[in-house]
Structures are given as structure tokens and as C-alpha cells.
Amino acid sequence: MVDPADSAEAHAARVRAFYADYHDRMGNTLGWPDLHAARQTWAAACADPLTDWTAARSVLDVGSGEGHLLGELRARGFRGAYVGVELLEGPHRAAIRRYGDDPDATFVCADFDALDLGHTGFDWVMSLGSLAVRQPDQAACDRRALTRLVRLARTGLVLYVNDRSRVPPAELNDLPDLAAHDLGALCELLAELGCPARNLRWYAADHSVIVHALRLDLDAP
Ligand SMILES: C[S@@+](CC[C@H](N)C(=O)[O-])C[C@H]1O[C@@H](n2cnc3c(N)ncnc32)[C@H](O)[C@@H]1O
């Protein structure tokens, strides 16, 4: 039986609580330190020789926030179908206001952990920050989320996480519920799931890292 503290509802409640007063504490609603850092994140996530956006047919964006990643992808020649899944209604509505006219974009307001996407697959599955809120059962939570993300990805994953070994203690004092990941453990897990990390890109404040991971079966002859 799942401990109620570790249920999908409890996880979602912690994410809601983290972002509920984020604006008051941090002065913005994006979940990034500032707009400059946000732009660096979207650019670092998309700028990689592993990702040919002009050839990609579909992207699933988990924790899509206000939908800005779609703008970055389109600017880089992505013409495929985009699905953004966002838990919080405010950012979800902002994404629709901003990109609702895009005929190949779908925005879903839902808890990804409780959302049934059936057997749908996406060329790329991206998660920029959906693992960034600390959960008491962090390792189990990461395993569950990444197992699902890998299953949904035909080519690979693009993930943003905070590198625990580099996050300044002051930042964790300000944001005690920020999840900071052990990158070694994360990479081991990705390898075990058959989607090893091929490229780690530190940027911005140096503890932000973008992980590009490719499914192993792509290498099969
Ligand atoms: C750091 S913010 C980044 C938003 C967006 N990816 C961007 O780059 O601007 C992370 C987002 O993930 C969302 N999120 C976290 N857990 C989620 C879940 N289980 N299902 C859907 N969205 C989730 C949060 O609500 C938040 O908006």
C-alpha cells in the first residue's frame, strides 16, 4: 500500500505549495531565478548537436509552465506536434494565451504522474524543472517519473535538474523545498533504464544542469 505521504496527490500538493508563494519570495512566476536564467535554460535545453529539431516530429514537455519552451523550439525549426502538461492552472492558462493559436500545440492542465497518455510516444520528452520540488521519497519518486519519461520517449530525454554538489547552501536555505539531485545517481538510473546521459551542460549559476539522454536501442543495428 502507498504511504499517503508518498501518493501522487501528496506530491502534487507539495509542488502547488512550492509555487504558491514563489512569486512573493522570488519576484517572478516562472520557477526560475529570473527571466535571464529562464531564457538560458530554454536555450541550453534546445542547443545540442544531439537534437535536430527540424527533423523531430513530436515533443512532450512535462511541467510546461507558461509554454515558453515551445517558442524556443519553433524558433529552432521544430515543426512537429507539441504536448505541454502543466499541473498549475495559472501558468497553463498563460501558455494557452501565448501559444494557443499554434495548430500543432496541445496544452493539458494535469498532474503528469496521474495522467494516462496510453501508448503515445514522442520523439523527445523534455522536463525542465518538473523534478525540482523536493519530495520525502525523492529516489522512488525520481525512479517512477524517469521510468515513465523514458517509456514515452522514442529518441531521448532532455532534463533540467539542480546539481546537488554545486548548489550554494544559501540557495537551499532560501528554498528548502528545492530538490537538488545527485548527478551520479541520476546518470546511473538513466543508464539502468536504457537511456544513458550523453551530454551534461552546466550553465547559468553553474549548478543548473541540462541532461541530454538517448535511448540505447537507437544504437541497435
Ligand atoms: C521550474 S518550473 C518550469 C516551467 C517550464 N518548464 C519552463 O521552463 O518555463 C517547473 C514546472 O513543472 C510543473 N510540474 C511539477 N510537477 C509536475 C507534475 N507532476 N505534473 C505537471 N507539471 C508539474 C510545475 O508546476 C512548474 O510549473
Short mmCIF file of C-alpha atoms and ligand atoms in Angstrom, two decimals:
data_model
loop_
_atom_site.label_atom_id
_atom_site.label_comp_id
_atom_site.label_asym_id
_atom_site.label_seq_id
_atom_site.Cartn_x
_atom_site.Cartn_y
_atom_site.Cartn_z
CA MET A 1 0.00 0.00 0.00
CA VAL A 2 1.28 3.50 -0.87
CA ASP A 3 2.05 5.66 2.15
CA PRO A 4 -0.39 8.63 1.81
CA ALA A 5 2.61 10.98 2.17
CA ASP A 6 4.09 9.39 -0.97
CA SER A 7 0.92 9.36 -3.05
CA ALA A 8 0.60 11.26 -6.35
CA GLU A 9 -1.80 13.66 -4.57
CA ALA A 10 0.75 14.40 -1.83
CA HIS A 11 3.48 15.01 -4.44
CA ALA A 12 1.23 17.36 -6.38
CA ALA A 13 0.27 19.20 -3.17
CA ARG A 14 3.98 19.85 -2.44
CA VAL A 15 4.51 21.21 -5.97
CA ARG A 16 1.47 23.50 -5.59
CA ALA A 17 2.72 24.70 -2.18
CA PHE A 18 6.23 25.36 -3.56
CA TYR A 19 4.93 27.57 -6.37
CA ALA A 20 2.04 29.13 -4.41
CA ASP A 21 4.24 31.82 -2.85
CA TYR A 22 7.10 31.61 -5.35
CA HIS A 23 6.22 35.00 -6.78
CA ASP A 24 6.29 36.62 -3.32
CA ARG A 25 9.63 35.06 -2.49
CA MET A 26 11.37 35.22 -5.85
CA GLY A 27 9.61 38.04 -7.69
CA ASN A 28 8.56 36.01 -10.70
CA THR A 29 6.18 33.22 -11.52
CA LEU A 30 8.26 31.13 -13.87
CA GLY A 31 10.02 28.91 -11.35
CA TRP A 32 13.40 30.27 -12.45
CA PRO A 33 15.55 32.77 -10.55
CA ASP A 34 14.83 35.43 -13.21
CA LEU A 35 13.90 35.81 -16.86
CA HIS A 36 17.53 35.76 -17.97
CA ALA A 37 18.12 32.39 -16.24
CA ALA A 38 14.88 31.11 -17.73
CA ARG A 39 15.99 32.06 -21.25
CA GLN A 40 19.35 30.41 -20.65
CA THR A 41 17.53 27.23 -19.59
CA TRP A 42 15.36 27.06 -22.71
CA ALA A 43 18.36 27.80 -24.93
CA ALA A 44 20.61 25.24 -23.18
CA ALA A 45 17.86 22.62 -23.41
CA CYS A 46 17.49 23.12 -27.16
CA ALA A 47 21.07 23.84 -28.22
CA ASP A 48 22.67 20.46 -28.56
CA PRO A 49 24.04 18.54 -31.51
CA LEU A 50 22.03 15.50 -30.36
CA THR A 51 18.79 17.28 -31.09
CA ASP A 52 17.87 18.08 -34.67
CA TRP A 53 14.65 19.97 -34.09
CA THR A 54 13.92 20.34 -37.79
CA ALA A 55 13.61 16.53 -38.02
CA ALA A 56 11.75 15.95 -34.73
CA ARG A 57 8.11 15.00 -35.19
CA SER A 58 6.88 15.42 -31.62
CA VAL A 59 7.79 16.73 -28.19
CA LEU A 60 6.21 16.07 -24.81
CA ASP A 61 7.00 18.89 -22.37
CA VAL A 62 6.35 17.77 -18.78
CA GLY A 63 5.87 20.68 -16.39
CA SER A 64 5.44 23.06 -19.32
CA GLY A 65 4.79 26.15 -17.19
CA GLU A 66 3.86 29.11 -19.38
CA GLY A 67 4.80 27.23 -22.54
CA HIS A 68 7.95 29.19 -23.41
CA LEU A 69 9.87 26.11 -24.46
CA LEU A 70 7.53 25.78 -27.44
CA GLY A 71 8.57 29.26 -28.61
CA GLU A 72 12.23 28.29 -28.35
CA LEU A 73 11.63 25.02 -30.25
CA ARG A 74 9.69 26.74 -33.03
CA ALA A 75 12.46 29.35 -33.34
CA ARG A 76 14.88 26.45 -33.89
CA GLY A 77 12.83 24.94 -36.71
CA PHE A 78 10.70 22.41 -34.82
CA ARG A 79 7.55 21.88 -36.91
CA GLY A 80 6.14 18.82 -35.16
CA ALA A 81 3.40 18.25 -32.60
CA TYR A 82 3.91 19.58 -29.09
CA VAL A 83 2.08 18.50 -25.94
CA GLY A 84 2.66 20.52 -22.77
CA VAL A 85 1.46 19.10 -19.45
CA GLU A 86 1.30 21.53 -16.54
CA LEU A 87 -0.08 20.98 -13.06
CA LEU A 88 -0.84 24.60 -12.18
CA GLU A 89 -3.78 26.39 -13.74
CA GLY A 90 -2.23 29.90 -13.82
CA PRO A 91 0.80 29.01 -15.97
CA HIS A 92 -1.35 26.63 -18.05
CA ARG A 93 -3.74 29.48 -18.89
CA ALA A 94 -0.78 31.78 -19.66
CA ALA A 95 0.57 29.15 -22.09
CA ILE A 96 -2.75 28.99 -23.89
CA ARG A 97 -2.91 32.78 -24.12
CA ARG A 98 0.60 32.83 -25.55
CA TYR A 99 0.65 29.80 -27.85
CA GLY A 100 -2.99 28.68 -28.07
CA ASP A 101 -3.07 29.68 -31.78
CA ASP A 102 -0.37 27.15 -32.67
CA PRO A 103 -2.34 24.43 -34.52
CA ASP A 104 0.11 21.69 -33.53
CA ALA A 105 0.29 22.51 -29.84
CA THR A 106 -1.85 20.98 -27.11
CA PHE A 107 -1.74 22.18 -23.52
CA VAL A 108 -3.08 19.89 -20.81
CA CYS A 109 -3.60 21.02 -17.23
CA ALA A 110 -2.97 17.85 -15.21
CA ASP A 111 -0.67 16.09 -12.82
CA PHE A 112 1.66 14.20 -15.13
CA ASP A 113 2.02 11.42 -12.54
CA ALA A 114 -1.70 10.74 -12.71
CA LEU A 115 -2.16 11.36 -16.45
CA ASP A 116 -2.78 8.40 -18.72
CA LEU A 117 -1.11 9.02 -22.08
CA GLY A 118 -1.73 5.46 -23.22
CA HIS A 119 0.91 4.16 -25.59
CA THR A 120 1.57 7.51 -27.19
CA GLY A 121 5.24 8.03 -27.93
CA PHE A 122 7.11 11.28 -28.53
CA ASP A 123 10.40 11.78 -30.34
CA TRP A 124 11.66 13.87 -27.44
CA VAL A 125 10.42 14.08 -23.88
CA MET A 126 11.51 17.21 -22.05
CA SER A 127 11.24 18.05 -18.37
CA LEU A 128 12.62 21.44 -17.42
CA GLY A 129 12.01 21.62 -13.70
CA SER A 130 9.26 19.07 -13.09
CA LEU A 131 11.60 17.20 -10.71
CA ALA A 132 12.69 20.41 -8.94
CA VAL A 133 10.44 20.21 -5.87
CA ARG A 134 11.81 18.08 -3.05
CA GLN A 135 9.77 15.04 -2.08
CA PRO A 136 10.38 12.91 1.05
CA ASP A 137 10.68 9.77 -1.10
CA GLN A 138 12.83 11.57 -3.69
CA ALA A 139 14.68 8.49 -5.01
CA ALA A 140 11.48 6.48 -5.51
CA CYS A 141 9.78 9.49 -6.99
CA ASP A 142 12.61 10.11 -9.47
CA ARG A 143 12.64 6.45 -10.45
CA ARG A 144 8.91 6.44 -11.08
CA ALA A 145 8.97 9.67 -13.07
CA LEU A 146 12.05 8.80 -15.15
CA THR A 147 10.80 5.28 -15.90
CA ARG A 148 7.68 6.85 -17.35
CA LEU A 149 9.52 9.59 -19.21
CA VAL A 150 11.87 7.05 -20.83
CA ARG A 151 8.93 4.84 -21.85
CA LEU A 152 7.28 7.77 -23.58
CA ALA A 153 10.45 8.84 -25.41
CA ARG A 154 11.28 7.37 -28.82
CA THR A 155 14.61 9.20 -29.16
CA GLY A 156 15.53 10.57 -25.79
CA LEU A 157 15.08 12.92 -22.88
CA VAL A 158 16.09 16.47 -22.09
CA LEU A 159 16.06 17.16 -18.34
CA TYR A 160 16.81 20.15 -16.17
CA VAL A 161 17.95 19.45 -12.61
CA ASN A 162 19.92 21.22 -9.90
CA ASP A 163 23.33 19.68 -9.32
CA ARG A 164 23.47 18.99 -5.57
CA SER A 165 27.24 19.17 -5.44
CA ARG A 166 27.19 22.76 -6.73
CA VAL A 167 24.05 24.38 -5.29
CA PRO A 168 25.14 27.07 -2.83
CA PRO A 169 23.91 26.33 0.73
CA ALA A 170 22.37 29.83 0.86
CA GLU A 171 20.05 28.91 -2.00
CA LEU A 172 18.88 25.78 -0.21
CA ASN A 173 18.29 27.92 2.89
CA ASP A 174 16.09 30.26 0.86
CA LEU A 175 14.33 27.40 -0.88
CA PRO A 176 14.48 24.39 1.47
CA ASP A 177 11.95 22.55 -0.69
CA LEU A 178 14.09 22.83 -3.81
CA ALA A 179 15.20 19.39 -5.00
CA ALA A 180 18.90 19.17 -5.76
CA HIS A 181 19.99 15.98 -7.47
CA ASP A 182 22.97 13.72 -7.09
CA LEU A 183 24.02 13.69 -10.75
CA GLY A 184 25.95 10.43 -10.40
CA ALA A 185 22.86 8.63 -9.09
CA LEU A 186 20.67 10.25 -11.76
CA CYS A 187 23.01 9.13 -14.55
CA GLU A 188 23.16 5.60 -13.12
CA LEU A 189 19.39 5.47 -13.07
CA LEU A 190 19.14 6.71 -16.66
CA ALA A 191 21.66 4.07 -17.77
CA GLU A 192 19.72 1.36 -15.92
CA LEU A 193 16.55 2.50 -17.69
CA GLY A 194 18.24 2.13 -21.07
CA CYS A 195 18.52 5.85 -21.76
CA PRO A 196 22.00 6.93 -20.69
CA ALA A 197 23.06 10.54 -20.38
CA ARG A 198 25.21 11.57 -23.37
CA ASN A 199 25.74 15.19 -22.55
CA LEU A 200 25.65 17.28 -19.38
CA ARG A 201 25.60 21.03 -19.84
CA TRP A 202 26.15 23.27 -16.82
CA TYR A 203 25.19 26.86 -17.38
CA ALA A 204 23.79 29.96 -15.69
CA ALA A 205 24.61 29.91 -11.98
CA ASP A 206 26.77 26.82 -12.55
CA HIS A 207 24.58 24.46 -10.55
CA SER A 208 21.88 24.33 -13.20
CA VAL A 209 22.43 21.40 -15.49
CA ILE A 210 20.74 20.20 -18.65
CA VAL A 211 20.99 16.47 -19.24
CA HIS A 212 20.54 15.04 -22.74
CA ALA A 213 19.91 11.30 -22.66
CA LEU A 214 19.47 9.00 -25.64
CA ARG A 215 17.68 5.67 -25.73
CA LEU A 216 20.13 2.81 -26.06
CA ASP A 217 18.01 0.87 -28.52
CA LEU A 218 18.72 3.64 -31.06
CA ASP A 219 22.23 2.24 -31.28
CA ALA A 220 20.95 -1.21 -32.24
CA PRO A 221 21.97 -2.23 -35.77
C1 LIG B 1 10.70 25.27 -12.82
S1 LIG B 1 9.06 25.30 -13.50
C2 LIG B 1 9.50 25.42 -15.22
C3 LIG B 1 8.35 25.60 -16.16
C4 LIG B 1 8.71 25.42 -17.63
N1 LIG B 1 9.21 24.08 -17.89
C5 LIG B 1 9.73 26.46 -18.08
O1 LIG B 1 10.82 26.05 -18.47
O2 LIG B 1 9.44 27.66 -18.04
C6 LIG B 1 8.57 23.59 -13.32
C7 LIG B 1 7.10 23.34 -13.64
O3 LIG B 1 6.83 21.93 -13.50
C8 LIG B 1 5.48 21.81 -13.06
N2 LIG B 1 5.29 20.46 -12.51
C9 LIG B 1 5.94 19.90 -11.46
N3 LIG B 1 5.48 18.66 -11.23
C10 LIG B 1 4.51 18.43 -12.17
C11 LIG B 1 3.66 17.32 -12.46
N4 LIG B 1 3.70 16.21 -11.73
N5 LIG B 1 2.79 17.40 -13.48
C12 LIG B 1 2.74 18.53 -14.24
N6 LIG B 1 3.51 19.62 -14.01
C13 LIG B 1 4.39 19.58 -12.99
C14 LIG B 1 5.36 22.92 -12.03
O4 LIG B 1 4.02 23.23 -11.75
C15 LIG B 1 6.14 24.05 -12.69
O5 LIG B 1 5.30 24.89 -13.45
#
